[in-house]
Amino acid sequence: MTQRLEPNQIRIVPLGGLGEIGMNCFALEQEGGIVVVDCGAAFADDDVGIDVWHPDFSWLLAQRERVLGIFLTHGHEDHVGALPYMLSELDVPVWGPPHALGIAKKRLLEHRFGPGELDLREAHAGREYEVGPFTVEPVRVAHSIVEASALHVRTAAGSILHTGDFNFDPDPPDGEPTDEARLSALGDQGISLLLSDSTNIDVPVRQGSERDVGRALEELVAAAPARVVIAMFASNVQRLILLGAIAQRTQRKLCLFGRSLETQCAVAREIGRLSWPSDLLVSSEQAASVPRERLLVLAGGTQAERNSALKRLSLGQHPRLVLGEEDTVIFSSRIIPGNDRPVFVMMNDLLRQGVVLKTRFSDPSVHTSGHAGRSEQGRMIQLCRPNCFLPVHGTLHHLLRHEELARELGVPETAVVENGTPIVCDGRKLWKNSPVRHGRVAIAVGGEELSSGTHQRRVELGRMGIAFVSLALGRDDRLAAPPAVRTRGVPLVDNDDVALRAVAKEIARALETFRGGRGLALVEYVRRAARRKLEDLSGTRPIVEVETIALN
Ligand SMILES: [Zn+2]
Ligand SMILES: [Zn+2]
């Protein structure tokens, strides 16, 4: 149980995103209740059939009657992707920019929420929203998505400012730069606590703006002799705005490959953020019939996700389009750490299709990050001039480096915590409470939760393979027939009759000398005998499942 709060104190309880990249979610608590800020998911980086991870909400659910609502900063998956899982347990309103709500709504409807069950409330920059004892004002910040906002919250411990994800691009394609005047005015009024995005603390200065990326892409598209495929993060609406204009200026038809891109474009068009003429887009079915030099394809799958449009194009297995000589593929993206291998495999496959490949390595200007570099993070701290500083949105390394920066810039009180460690603020000081329950929950492809036990078994299956042993036992547990053995994923044994018979023989021999009892003891004895023999044969120690059938 967490400690009681005094009337002048607030508590931040990070449930995701601190100590990791992804899954951003924290609770902001004071005497009168709790507001949740963001509710993000993280994509799976292993290969055991996990679709997404979401934060463990147990702590929040244990005090569900105090939760007043959820406030979203912007529509990226790592900020809205876990909403379906939280809202299935918690019936509370969700505030957010129209774009984020549009994305959230699509997700929720996919998860079979009825439209009538959703309480989604638009929150616009520059206006104030009362959520129980909190007053929340979104402040516009520039980011790789539209309508990103920082949140200024009046609380019992004074004002706090949570930056959300931001940068200081002075001229973003949507025409809405970070509202520095407002941040500075709020800084003048006094900010008790600043929580700021740490992602790019290792980048001294962010390289290039979105418009620079647009210029680089336009040059490449204009010079390309045949089809151009631009691989991009679907949620980068700023870049979508530019690419629509580039398609028009280079007299190409625009074609979207990938469900996320379709969703993102549909939402952005609904809220008036993409004003594309109706004849600009062609459907993917029509793509192959557009003259090659007149087609610009936008494709998802920059991280080589299985079944993504780009992955299928790389293998020549896309049902709508096969790329070939003179076609160009541009990776307007970066490789997320950990994905290097699959992405390079995909690049190789694309090259084998004969395409011309352009990436950040050959053309550094084809991508820029949406997150503030160190110099912009410093600028944020200087605009806000907070009493206390808590770095968010990053691994422990990022958080510690960002804390260092805040100290260098003279912030008197700073702290670093990871998920699950609550931090209390009285406007001047920060201190930690003992950790609360936290963690991450795996959602399998198919939508159901994977318990940690099931997840562990999937990992073990992948690592070791499995053997099945069936024993038909007659009177006195004597074998009525030779043991039946099958394996899956065991080298030198799978489908090898000689090896399988050798394992069966070894089990039979072991049973002849077994005097240890019946039931479980016998099963365990057989399991060990089988495992020993399998290890001899294959060098691996597979999982062994033993089944007995009593014949008498
Ligand atoms: Zn973001
Ligand atoms: Zn983010």
Coordinates of C-alpha atoms and ligand atoms in Angstrom, one line a residue:
M1 CA 0.0 0.0 0.0
T2 CA 1.3 3.4 -0.8
Q3 CA 1.8 6.1 1.9
R4 CA -0.8 8.7 2.6
L5 CA -0.3 12.1 0.9
E6 CA -0.4 15.4 2.7
P7 CA -2.8 18.1 1.2
N8 CA 0.2 19.9 -0.4
Q9 CA 1.8 16.9 -1.9
I10 CA 1.5 15.0 -5.2
R11 CA 2.8 11.6 -6.2
I12 CA 3.9 10.4 -9.6
V13 CA 3.7 6.7 -10.0
P14 CA 5.4 5.6 -13.2
L15 CA 3.9 2.4 -14.6
G16 CA 5.7 2.4 -17.9
G17 CA 8.3 4.3 -20.0
L18 CA 10.8 5.0 -17.2
G19 CA 13.8 2.7 -17.6
E20 CA 12.7 1.6 -21.1
I21 CA 11.6 3.0 -24.4
G22 CA 7.9 2.5 -25.0
M23 CA 4.8 1.8 -22.9
N24 CA 4.5 5.4 -21.5
C25 CA 2.1 5.7 -18.6
F26 CA 2.1 7.3 -15.2
A27 CA -0.4 8.1 -12.5
L28 CA -0.5 11.6 -11.1
E29 CA -2.0 11.5 -7.6
Q30 CA -3.1 14.0 -5.0
E31 CA -5.5 13.8 -2.1
G32 CA -8.6 14.2 -4.3
G33 CA -7.8 11.5 -6.9
I34 CA -5.7 10.2 -9.6
V35 CA -5.3 11.2 -13.3
V36 CA -3.4 8.9 -15.6
V37 CA -1.1 10.5 -18.2
D38 CA -0.8 8.4 -21.4
C39 CA -1.4 4.7 -21.8
G40 CA 1.1 3.3 -24.2
A41 CA 2.1 -0.1 -25.5
A42 CA 5.4 -1.5 -26.6
F43 CA 6.0 -3.7 -29.6
A44 CA 7.4 -7.1 -29.0
D45 CA 11.1 -7.5 -29.8
D46 CA 11.2 -11.3 -29.5
D47 CA 9.8 -13.9 -31.7
V48 CA 7.4 -16.0 -29.6
G49 CA 4.1 -14.7 -31.0
I50 CA 3.7 -11.6 -28.8
D51 CA 1.8 -8.8 -30.5
V52 CA 2.3 -6.0 -27.9
W53 CA 3.3 -5.4 -24.3
H54 CA 1.3 -3.2 -22.0
P55 CA 2.1 -2.0 -18.5
D56 CA 0.8 -4.0 -15.5
F57 CA -2.1 -1.9 -14.2
S58 CA -2.6 -3.8 -11.0
W59 CA -1.6 -0.9 -8.7
L60 CA -4.0 1.4 -10.5
L61 CA -6.8 -1.1 -10.5
A62 CA -6.4 -1.7 -6.8
Q63 CA -7.6 1.9 -6.3
R64 CA -10.0 2.2 -9.2
E65 CA -12.5 4.3 -7.4
R66 CA -9.9 7.2 -7.1
V67 CA -9.1 7.2 -10.9
L68 CA -10.7 10.3 -12.5
G69 CA -9.6 9.8 -16.1
I70 CA -6.8 9.5 -18.6
F71 CA -5.1 12.4 -20.4
L72 CA -3.3 11.7 -23.6
T73 CA -0.4 13.9 -24.9
H74 CA -0.4 12.6 -28.5
G75 CA -1.4 9.7 -30.8
H76 CA 1.7 7.6 -30.9
E77 CA 1.4 3.9 -30.0
D78 CA 3.8 4.2 -27.1
H79 CA 1.3 6.7 -25.6
V80 CA -2.2 5.4 -26.6
G81 CA -1.6 1.7 -27.6
A82 CA -2.6 0.2 -24.2
L83 CA -5.9 2.1 -23.9
P84 CA -8.0 -0.9 -24.9
Y85 CA -6.5 -3.0 -22.1
M86 CA -6.9 -0.3 -19.4
L87 CA -10.4 0.7 -20.5
S88 CA -11.5 -2.9 -20.4
E89 CA -10.8 -2.8 -16.7
L90 CA -11.6 0.8 -15.9
D91 CA -14.5 2.9 -17.0
V92 CA -13.2 6.4 -17.1
P93 CA -13.2 9.4 -19.5
V94 CA -10.2 9.9 -21.8
W95 CA -9.1 13.5 -22.8
G96 CA -6.7 14.1 -25.6
P97 CA -6.1 16.0 -28.9
P98 CA -8.6 15.1 -31.6
H99 CA -5.9 13.3 -33.6
A100 CA -4.9 11.1 -30.6
L101 CA -8.6 10.4 -29.9
G102 CA -9.1 9.5 -33.5
I103 CA -6.3 6.9 -33.3
A104 CA -7.5 5.7 -29.9
K105 CA -11.1 5.3 -31.2
K106 CA -10.0 3.2 -34.1
R107 CA -8.0 0.9 -31.8
L108 CA -10.9 0.7 -29.3
L109 CA -13.4 -0.2 -32.0
E110 CA -11.1 -2.9 -33.3
H111 CA -11.1 -4.3 -29.7
R112 CA -14.9 -4.5 -29.9
F113 CA -15.7 -1.6 -27.7
G114 CA -19.1 -0.2 -28.8
P115 CA -19.2 3.4 -29.9
G116 CA -21.6 4.1 -27.0
E117 CA -19.1 2.8 -24.4
L118 CA -16.5 5.3 -25.2
D119 CA -16.2 8.6 -23.3
L120 CA -13.6 10.5 -25.4
R121 CA -13.3 14.2 -24.7
E122 CA -11.4 16.5 -27.0
A123 CA -8.7 18.7 -25.3
H124 CA -7.4 21.6 -27.3
A125 CA -4.1 23.5 -26.7
G126 CA -4.5 26.7 -24.8
R127 CA -7.7 25.7 -23.0
E128 CA -8.1 24.4 -19.5
Y129 CA -9.8 21.2 -18.4
E130 CA -10.9 20.3 -14.9
V131 CA -10.3 16.7 -13.9
G132 CA -11.3 16.4 -10.3
P133 CA -8.8 18.6 -8.3
F134 CA -6.5 18.9 -11.3
T135 CA -6.6 21.7 -13.9
V136 CA -4.9 20.5 -17.1
E137 CA -3.9 22.8 -20.0
P138 CA -2.4 21.2 -23.2
V139 CA 0.4 23.3 -24.7
R140 CA 1.3 22.7 -28.3
V141 CA 4.6 21.1 -29.0
A142 CA 6.2 20.1 -32.3
H143 CA 6.7 16.3 -32.9
S144 CA 6.7 13.8 -35.7
I145 CA 2.9 13.5 -35.3
V146 CA 0.3 16.3 -35.4
E147 CA -1.4 17.8 -32.4
A148 CA 1.3 16.7 -29.9
S149 CA 1.0 18.5 -26.6
A150 CA 2.8 19.1 -23.4
L151 CA 0.5 19.1 -20.3
H152 CA 0.5 21.9 -17.8
V153 CA -1.3 20.7 -14.6
R154 CA -2.2 22.8 -11.6
T155 CA -1.9 20.6 -8.6
A156 CA -1.8 20.7 -4.8
A157 CA 2.0 21.0 -5.0
G158 CA 2.0 23.8 -7.6
S159 CA 2.2 23.6 -11.3
I160 CA 3.8 20.7 -13.1
L161 CA 4.7 20.5 -16.7
H162 CA 5.0 17.2 -18.6
T163 CA 6.6 17.8 -22.0
G164 CA 5.2 14.8 -23.8
D165 CA 7.3 14.0 -26.8
F166 CA 8.6 17.2 -28.4
N167 CA 11.1 19.1 -30.4
F168 CA 11.7 22.8 -31.3
D169 CA 11.4 22.6 -35.0
P170 CA 10.5 26.2 -35.8
D171 CA 8.6 25.4 -39.0
P172 CA 7.0 22.0 -38.9
P173 CA 4.9 21.0 -41.9
D174 CA 1.6 21.3 -40.0
G175 CA 2.5 24.9 -39.2
E176 CA 2.3 24.4 -35.4
P177 CA 5.6 24.8 -33.8
T178 CA 6.2 24.4 -30.0
D179 CA 4.4 27.3 -28.2
E180 CA 7.6 28.7 -26.6
A181 CA 5.8 31.9 -25.6
R182 CA 3.3 29.9 -23.5
L183 CA 6.0 27.7 -22.0
S184 CA 8.0 30.8 -21.1
A185 CA 5.0 32.5 -19.5
L186 CA 4.2 29.4 -17.5
G187 CA 7.9 29.3 -16.4
D188 CA 7.5 33.0 -15.3
Q189 CA 4.4 32.0 -13.2
G190 CA 6.6 29.2 -11.6
I191 CA 6.8 25.5 -12.3
S192 CA 7.3 23.1 -9.4
L193 CA 8.1 20.0 -11.3
L194 CA 9.2 19.4 -14.9
L195 CA 8.9 16.0 -16.5
S196 CA 10.7 15.9 -19.8
D197 CA 11.3 13.5 -22.7
S198 CA 14.8 11.9 -22.5
T199 CA 14.9 9.8 -25.7
N200 CA 17.6 11.7 -27.6
I201 CA 19.8 12.9 -24.8
D202 CA 22.7 11.3 -26.6
V203 CA 22.2 13.5 -29.7
P204 CA 23.8 16.8 -29.1
V205 CA 21.9 18.7 -31.8
R206 CA 18.9 17.2 -33.7
Q207 CA 20.0 16.9 -37.4
G208 CA 17.7 18.6 -39.9
S209 CA 14.1 19.5 -39.8
E210 CA 11.0 17.7 -41.3
R211 CA 11.1 20.2 -44.2
D212 CA 14.8 19.3 -44.8
V213 CA 13.7 15.7 -45.0
G214 CA 10.9 16.7 -47.4
R215 CA 13.5 18.5 -49.7
A216 CA 15.8 15.5 -49.7
L217 CA 12.9 13.1 -50.5
E218 CA 11.6 15.4 -53.3
E219 CA 15.0 15.4 -55.0
L220 CA 15.2 11.6 -54.9
V221 CA 11.6 11.2 -56.1
A222 CA 12.0 13.7 -58.9
A223 CA 15.2 12.0 -60.1
A224 CA 13.9 8.5 -60.0
P225 CA 13.2 6.9 -63.4
A226 CA 10.5 4.4 -62.3
R227 CA 8.5 3.6 -59.2
V228 CA 9.4 5.0 -55.8
V229 CA 8.5 3.3 -52.6
I230 CA 9.1 5.3 -49.4
A231 CA 9.3 3.2 -46.3
M232 CA 8.2 5.2 -43.3
F233 CA 6.7 5.1 -39.8
A234 CA 3.0 5.3 -40.5
S235 CA 2.3 7.7 -37.6
N236 CA 4.6 10.4 -39.0
V237 CA 1.7 12.7 -40.1
Q238 CA 4.1 15.6 -40.6
R239 CA 5.9 13.6 -43.2
L240 CA 2.7 12.4 -44.8
I241 CA 1.7 16.1 -45.3
L242 CA 5.0 16.7 -47.1
L243 CA 4.7 13.5 -49.2
G244 CA 1.3 14.4 -50.5
A245 CA 2.7 17.7 -51.8
I246 CA 5.8 15.9 -53.2
A247 CA 3.6 13.4 -55.1
Q248 CA 1.6 16.3 -56.6
R249 CA 4.7 18.3 -57.6
T250 CA 6.4 15.3 -59.2
Q251 CA 3.1 14.3 -61.0
R252 CA 2.9 10.9 -59.3
K253 CA -0.1 9.1 -57.9
L254 CA 0.1 8.2 -54.2
C255 CA -0.6 4.7 -53.0
L256 CA -0.7 3.5 -49.4
F257 CA 0.7 0.0 -48.6
G258 CA -0.1 -1.1 -45.1
R259 CA -2.9 -1.0 -42.6
S260 CA -1.4 1.4 -40.2
L261 CA -0.7 3.9 -43.0
E262 CA -4.3 3.6 -44.1
T263 CA -5.5 4.1 -40.5
Q264 CA -3.2 7.1 -40.0
C265 CA -4.2 8.8 -43.2
A266 CA -7.9 8.2 -42.6
V267 CA -7.7 9.7 -39.1
A268 CA -5.6 12.7 -40.3
R269 CA -8.0 13.3 -43.2
E270 CA -11.0 13.1 -40.9
I271 CA -9.7 15.9 -38.7
G272 CA -8.6 18.0 -41.6
R273 CA -4.9 17.5 -41.3
L274 CA -4.3 16.0 -44.7
S275 CA -6.1 17.9 -47.5
W276 CA -5.3 15.7 -50.4
P277 CA -7.2 16.1 -53.6
S278 CA -9.4 13.1 -54.3
D279 CA -7.6 12.0 -57.4
L280 CA -4.2 12.0 -55.7
L281 CA -4.6 8.5 -54.2
V282 CA -4.9 5.3 -56.0
S283 CA -5.9 2.0 -54.3
S284 CA -3.3 -0.7 -53.9
E285 CA -5.2 -2.8 -56.4
Q286 CA -4.6 -0.1 -59.1
A287 CA -0.9 0.3 -58.2
A288 CA 0.5 -2.1 -60.8
S289 CA -1.5 -0.4 -63.6
V290 CA -0.1 3.1 -63.0
P291 CA 2.8 3.9 -65.3
R292 CA 6.0 3.2 -63.4
E293 CA 7.3 6.7 -63.4
R294 CA 4.0 8.0 -62.1
L295 CA 3.7 6.0 -58.9
L296 CA 4.8 6.9 -55.4
V297 CA 4.1 4.2 -52.9
L298 CA 4.2 4.8 -49.1
A299 CA 4.8 1.6 -47.3
G300 CA 4.9 0.5 -43.7
G301 CA 7.3 -2.1 -42.3
T302 CA 10.5 -0.2 -41.8
Q303 CA 11.6 -2.6 -39.0
A304 CA 11.0 -5.6 -41.2
E305 CA 7.9 -6.6 -39.3
R306 CA 6.5 -10.0 -40.4
N307 CA 3.7 -9.6 -42.9
S308 CA 4.3 -5.9 -43.3
A309 CA 4.0 -4.4 -46.8
L310 CA 7.8 -3.7 -47.1
K311 CA 8.7 -7.2 -46.0
R312 CA 6.4 -8.7 -48.6
L313 CA 7.7 -6.4 -51.3
S314 CA 11.3 -7.4 -50.4
L315 CA 10.4 -11.1 -50.9
G316 CA 8.5 -10.4 -54.1
Q317 CA 5.4 -11.7 -52.4
H318 CA 3.2 -8.7 -52.3
P319 CA -0.1 -9.5 -53.9
R320 CA -0.4 -6.0 -55.5
L321 CA 3.0 -5.1 -56.7
V322 CA 6.3 -6.7 -57.7
L323 CA 9.3 -4.3 -57.8
G324 CA 12.1 -4.6 -60.3
E325 CA 15.0 -2.9 -62.0
E326 CA 15.0 0.9 -61.9
D327 CA 12.4 1.0 -59.1
T328 CA 13.7 2.9 -56.0
V329 CA 13.1 2.1 -52.3
I330 CA 13.8 4.9 -49.9
F331 CA 14.0 4.1 -46.1
S332 CA 12.8 7.4 -44.7
S333 CA 13.2 5.9 -41.2
R334 CA 15.8 4.7 -38.7
I335 CA 16.5 1.2 -37.5
I336 CA 15.2 0.9 -33.9
P337 CA 18.0 -0.6 -31.8
G338 CA 17.7 -4.4 -31.7
N339 CA 16.2 -4.6 -35.2
D340 CA 19.5 -4.3 -37.2
R341 CA 19.6 -7.9 -38.3
P342 CA 16.1 -8.3 -39.7
V343 CA 16.3 -4.9 -41.4
F344 CA 19.5 -5.7 -43.1
V345 CA 18.1 -9.0 -44.2
M346 CA 15.2 -7.2 -45.7
M347 CA 17.5 -4.6 -47.4
N348 CA 19.4 -7.5 -49.0
D349 CA 16.2 -9.1 -50.3
L350 CA 15.2 -5.7 -51.8
L351 CA 18.5 -5.4 -53.5
R352 CA 18.0 -8.9 -54.9
Q353 CA 14.8 -7.6 -56.5
G354 CA 17.0 -5.3 -58.5
V355 CA 15.8 -2.1 -56.9
V356 CA 17.9 1.0 -56.1
L357 CA 18.1 1.4 -52.3
K358 CA 18.4 4.8 -50.6
T359 CA 18.8 4.9 -46.8
R360 CA 20.1 7.2 -44.1
F361 CA 23.5 5.7 -44.7
S362 CA 23.6 6.8 -48.3
D363 CA 21.5 9.9 -47.9
P364 CA 21.6 11.2 -44.3
S365 CA 18.8 13.7 -44.9
V366 CA 16.0 11.2 -45.6
H367 CA 15.0 11.0 -42.0
T368 CA 15.1 13.0 -38.8
S369 CA 13.9 12.2 -35.3
G370 CA 10.8 13.7 -33.8
H371 CA 12.4 13.9 -30.4
A372 CA 14.4 16.8 -29.0
G373 CA 18.1 16.4 -29.0
R374 CA 20.2 17.5 -25.9
S375 CA 20.3 21.2 -26.9
E376 CA 16.5 21.3 -27.2
Q377 CA 16.1 19.4 -24.0
G378 CA 18.2 22.1 -22.4
R379 CA 16.1 24.8 -24.0
M380 CA 13.0 23.3 -22.5
I381 CA 14.5 23.3 -19.0
Q382 CA 15.5 26.9 -19.4
L383 CA 12.1 28.0 -20.6
C384 CA 10.4 26.2 -17.6
R385 CA 13.0 27.0 -14.9
P386 CA 11.4 24.3 -12.6
N387 CA 12.2 23.8 -8.9
C388 CA 12.3 20.0 -9.4
F389 CA 13.1 17.8 -12.4
L390 CA 12.2 14.3 -13.3
P391 CA 13.4 12.8 -16.6
V392 CA 10.9 10.5 -18.3
H393 CA 10.6 8.5 -21.6
G394 CA 13.9 6.7 -21.8
T395 CA 16.1 3.9 -20.6
L396 CA 17.9 4.3 -17.3
H397 CA 21.0 5.5 -19.2
H398 CA 18.9 8.2 -20.9
L399 CA 17.2 9.3 -17.7
L400 CA 20.5 9.7 -15.8
R401 CA 22.2 11.7 -18.6
H402 CA 19.1 13.9 -18.8
E403 CA 19.2 14.5 -15.0
E404 CA 22.9 15.5 -15.3
L405 CA 21.8 18.1 -17.9
A406 CA 19.2 19.5 -15.6
R407 CA 21.7 19.8 -12.8
E408 CA 24.2 21.5 -15.1
L409 CA 21.5 24.0 -15.9
G410 CA 20.9 24.8 -12.2
V411 CA 17.7 22.9 -11.4
P412 CA 18.0 22.6 -7.6
E413 CA 16.1 19.3 -7.1
T414 CA 16.3 16.3 -9.4
A415 CA 15.6 12.6 -9.2
V416 CA 15.6 9.5 -11.3
V417 CA 13.2 6.7 -10.9
E418 CA 12.2 3.7 -12.9
N419 CA 8.8 2.1 -13.4
G420 CA 7.1 1.2 -10.2
T421 CA 8.9 3.6 -7.9
P422 CA 6.6 6.4 -6.8
I423 CA 8.0 9.8 -6.3
V424 CA 6.4 12.5 -4.1
C425 CA 6.7 16.2 -4.6
D426 CA 5.7 19.1 -2.3
G427 CA 6.7 21.8 -4.8
R428 CA 10.3 22.1 -3.5
K429 CA 11.6 18.6 -2.8
L430 CA 11.3 15.2 -4.3
W431 CA 11.5 11.9 -2.4
K432 CA 10.8 8.3 -3.3
N433 CA 8.2 5.9 -1.8
S434 CA 8.7 2.1 -1.7
P435 CA 8.0 0.4 -5.0
V436 CA 4.5 -0.6 -6.1
R437 CA 3.5 -3.6 -8.2
H438 CA 4.5 -3.0 -11.8
G439 CA 5.8 -4.9 -14.9
R440 CA 4.7 -5.7 -18.3
V441 CA 1.9 -7.9 -19.7
A442 CA 2.3 -9.8 -23.0
I443 CA -0.6 -9.8 -25.4
A444 CA -0.3 -12.7 -27.9
V445 CA -1.0 -12.4 -31.6
G446 CA -4.8 -13.1 -31.5
G447 CA -5.4 -10.7 -28.7
E448 CA -5.3 -12.7 -25.5
E449 CA -3.0 -12.2 -22.5
L450 CA 0.0 -14.5 -22.2
S451 CA 0.7 -15.4 -18.5
S452 CA 4.4 -15.2 -17.6
G453 CA 4.4 -19.0 -17.3
T454 CA 3.0 -19.5 -20.8
H455 CA 5.4 -16.9 -22.2
Q456 CA 8.3 -18.7 -20.5
R457 CA 7.2 -22.0 -22.0
R458 CA 7.1 -20.5 -25.4
V459 CA 10.6 -19.2 -25.0
E460 CA 11.8 -22.6 -23.8
L461 CA 10.2 -24.3 -26.7
G462 CA 12.0 -22.1 -29.1
R463 CA 15.3 -22.5 -27.3
M464 CA 15.3 -26.2 -26.7
G465 CA 12.6 -28.0 -28.8
I466 CA 10.3 -30.6 -27.4
A467 CA 10.1 -34.4 -27.2
F468 CA 6.9 -36.5 -26.6
V469 CA 7.2 -39.9 -25.1
S470 CA 4.1 -42.2 -25.0
L471 CA 4.2 -45.4 -22.9
A472 CA 1.6 -48.1 -23.1
L473 CA 1.8 -49.8 -19.7
G474 CA 0.4 -53.2 -19.0
R475 CA 0.3 -55.2 -15.7
D476 CA 2.9 -54.1 -13.1
D477 CA 3.8 -51.1 -15.3
R478 CA 5.6 -53.3 -17.8
L479 CA 5.7 -51.9 -21.3
A480 CA 3.0 -53.4 -23.5
A481 CA 4.6 -52.0 -26.6
P482 CA 7.8 -50.2 -27.5
P483 CA 7.7 -46.5 -26.3
A484 CA 6.6 -44.0 -29.0
V485 CA 8.9 -41.0 -29.3
R486 CA 8.4 -37.9 -31.4
T487 CA 10.4 -34.6 -31.4
R488 CA 9.9 -31.1 -32.7
G489 CA 12.9 -28.8 -33.1
V490 CA 15.5 -31.2 -31.9
P491 CA 18.5 -31.3 -34.2
L492 CA 19.6 -34.7 -35.6
V493 CA 16.6 -36.4 -34.1
D494 CA 13.5 -34.8 -35.7
N495 CA 12.0 -37.2 -38.3
D496 CA 15.1 -39.5 -38.0
D497 CA 13.8 -43.0 -37.4
V498 CA 17.1 -44.4 -36.3
A499 CA 17.6 -41.7 -33.7
L500 CA 14.0 -41.9 -32.5
R501 CA 14.3 -45.7 -32.1
A502 CA 17.5 -45.3 -30.1
V503 CA 15.7 -43.0 -27.7
A504 CA 12.8 -45.5 -27.4
K505 CA 15.3 -48.3 -26.8
E506 CA 17.0 -46.4 -24.0
I507 CA 13.7 -45.7 -22.3
A508 CA 12.8 -49.4 -22.5
R509 CA 16.1 -50.4 -21.1
A510 CA 15.8 -47.9 -18.2
L511 CA 12.3 -49.2 -17.4
E512 CA 13.5 -52.7 -17.1
T513 CA 15.7 -51.8 -14.2
F514 CA 13.2 -49.3 -12.7
R515 CA 12.1 -50.3 -9.2
G516 CA 11.2 -46.8 -7.9
G517 CA 7.4 -46.9 -7.7
R518 CA 4.5 -45.9 -9.9
G519 CA 2.8 -42.8 -11.2
L520 CA 4.8 -39.6 -11.1
A521 CA 8.1 -41.2 -10.0
L522 CA 8.0 -43.4 -13.1
V523 CA 7.2 -40.5 -15.4
E524 CA 10.1 -38.5 -13.9
Y525 CA 12.4 -41.5 -14.3
V526 CA 11.5 -41.9 -18.0
R527 CA 11.8 -38.1 -18.6
R528 CA 15.3 -38.1 -17.3
A529 CA 16.3 -41.2 -19.3
A530 CA 14.9 -39.7 -22.5
R531 CA 16.5 -36.4 -21.9
R532 CA 19.9 -38.0 -21.3
K533 CA 19.7 -39.9 -24.6
L534 CA 18.4 -36.9 -26.5
E535 CA 21.3 -34.8 -25.2
D536 CA 23.7 -37.5 -26.4
L537 CA 22.2 -37.5 -29.8
S538 CA 21.5 -33.8 -30.4
G539 CA 23.7 -31.8 -28.0
T540 CA 20.5 -30.0 -26.7
R541 CA 18.3 -30.7 -23.7
P542 CA 14.7 -30.5 -25.1
I543 CA 11.6 -30.3 -23.0
V544 CA 10.3 -33.9 -22.5
E545 CA 6.6 -34.6 -22.1
V546 CA 5.8 -38.1 -21.0
E547 CA 2.3 -39.6 -21.3
T548 CA 1.4 -43.0 -19.9
I549 CA -1.6 -45.1 -21.0
A550 CA -2.6 -47.9 -18.7
L551 CA -3.8 -50.9 -20.6
N552 CA -5.1 -53.1 -17.8
Ligands
ZN1 ZN 5.7 10.4 -29.9
ZN2 ZN 6.9 8.5 -27.2

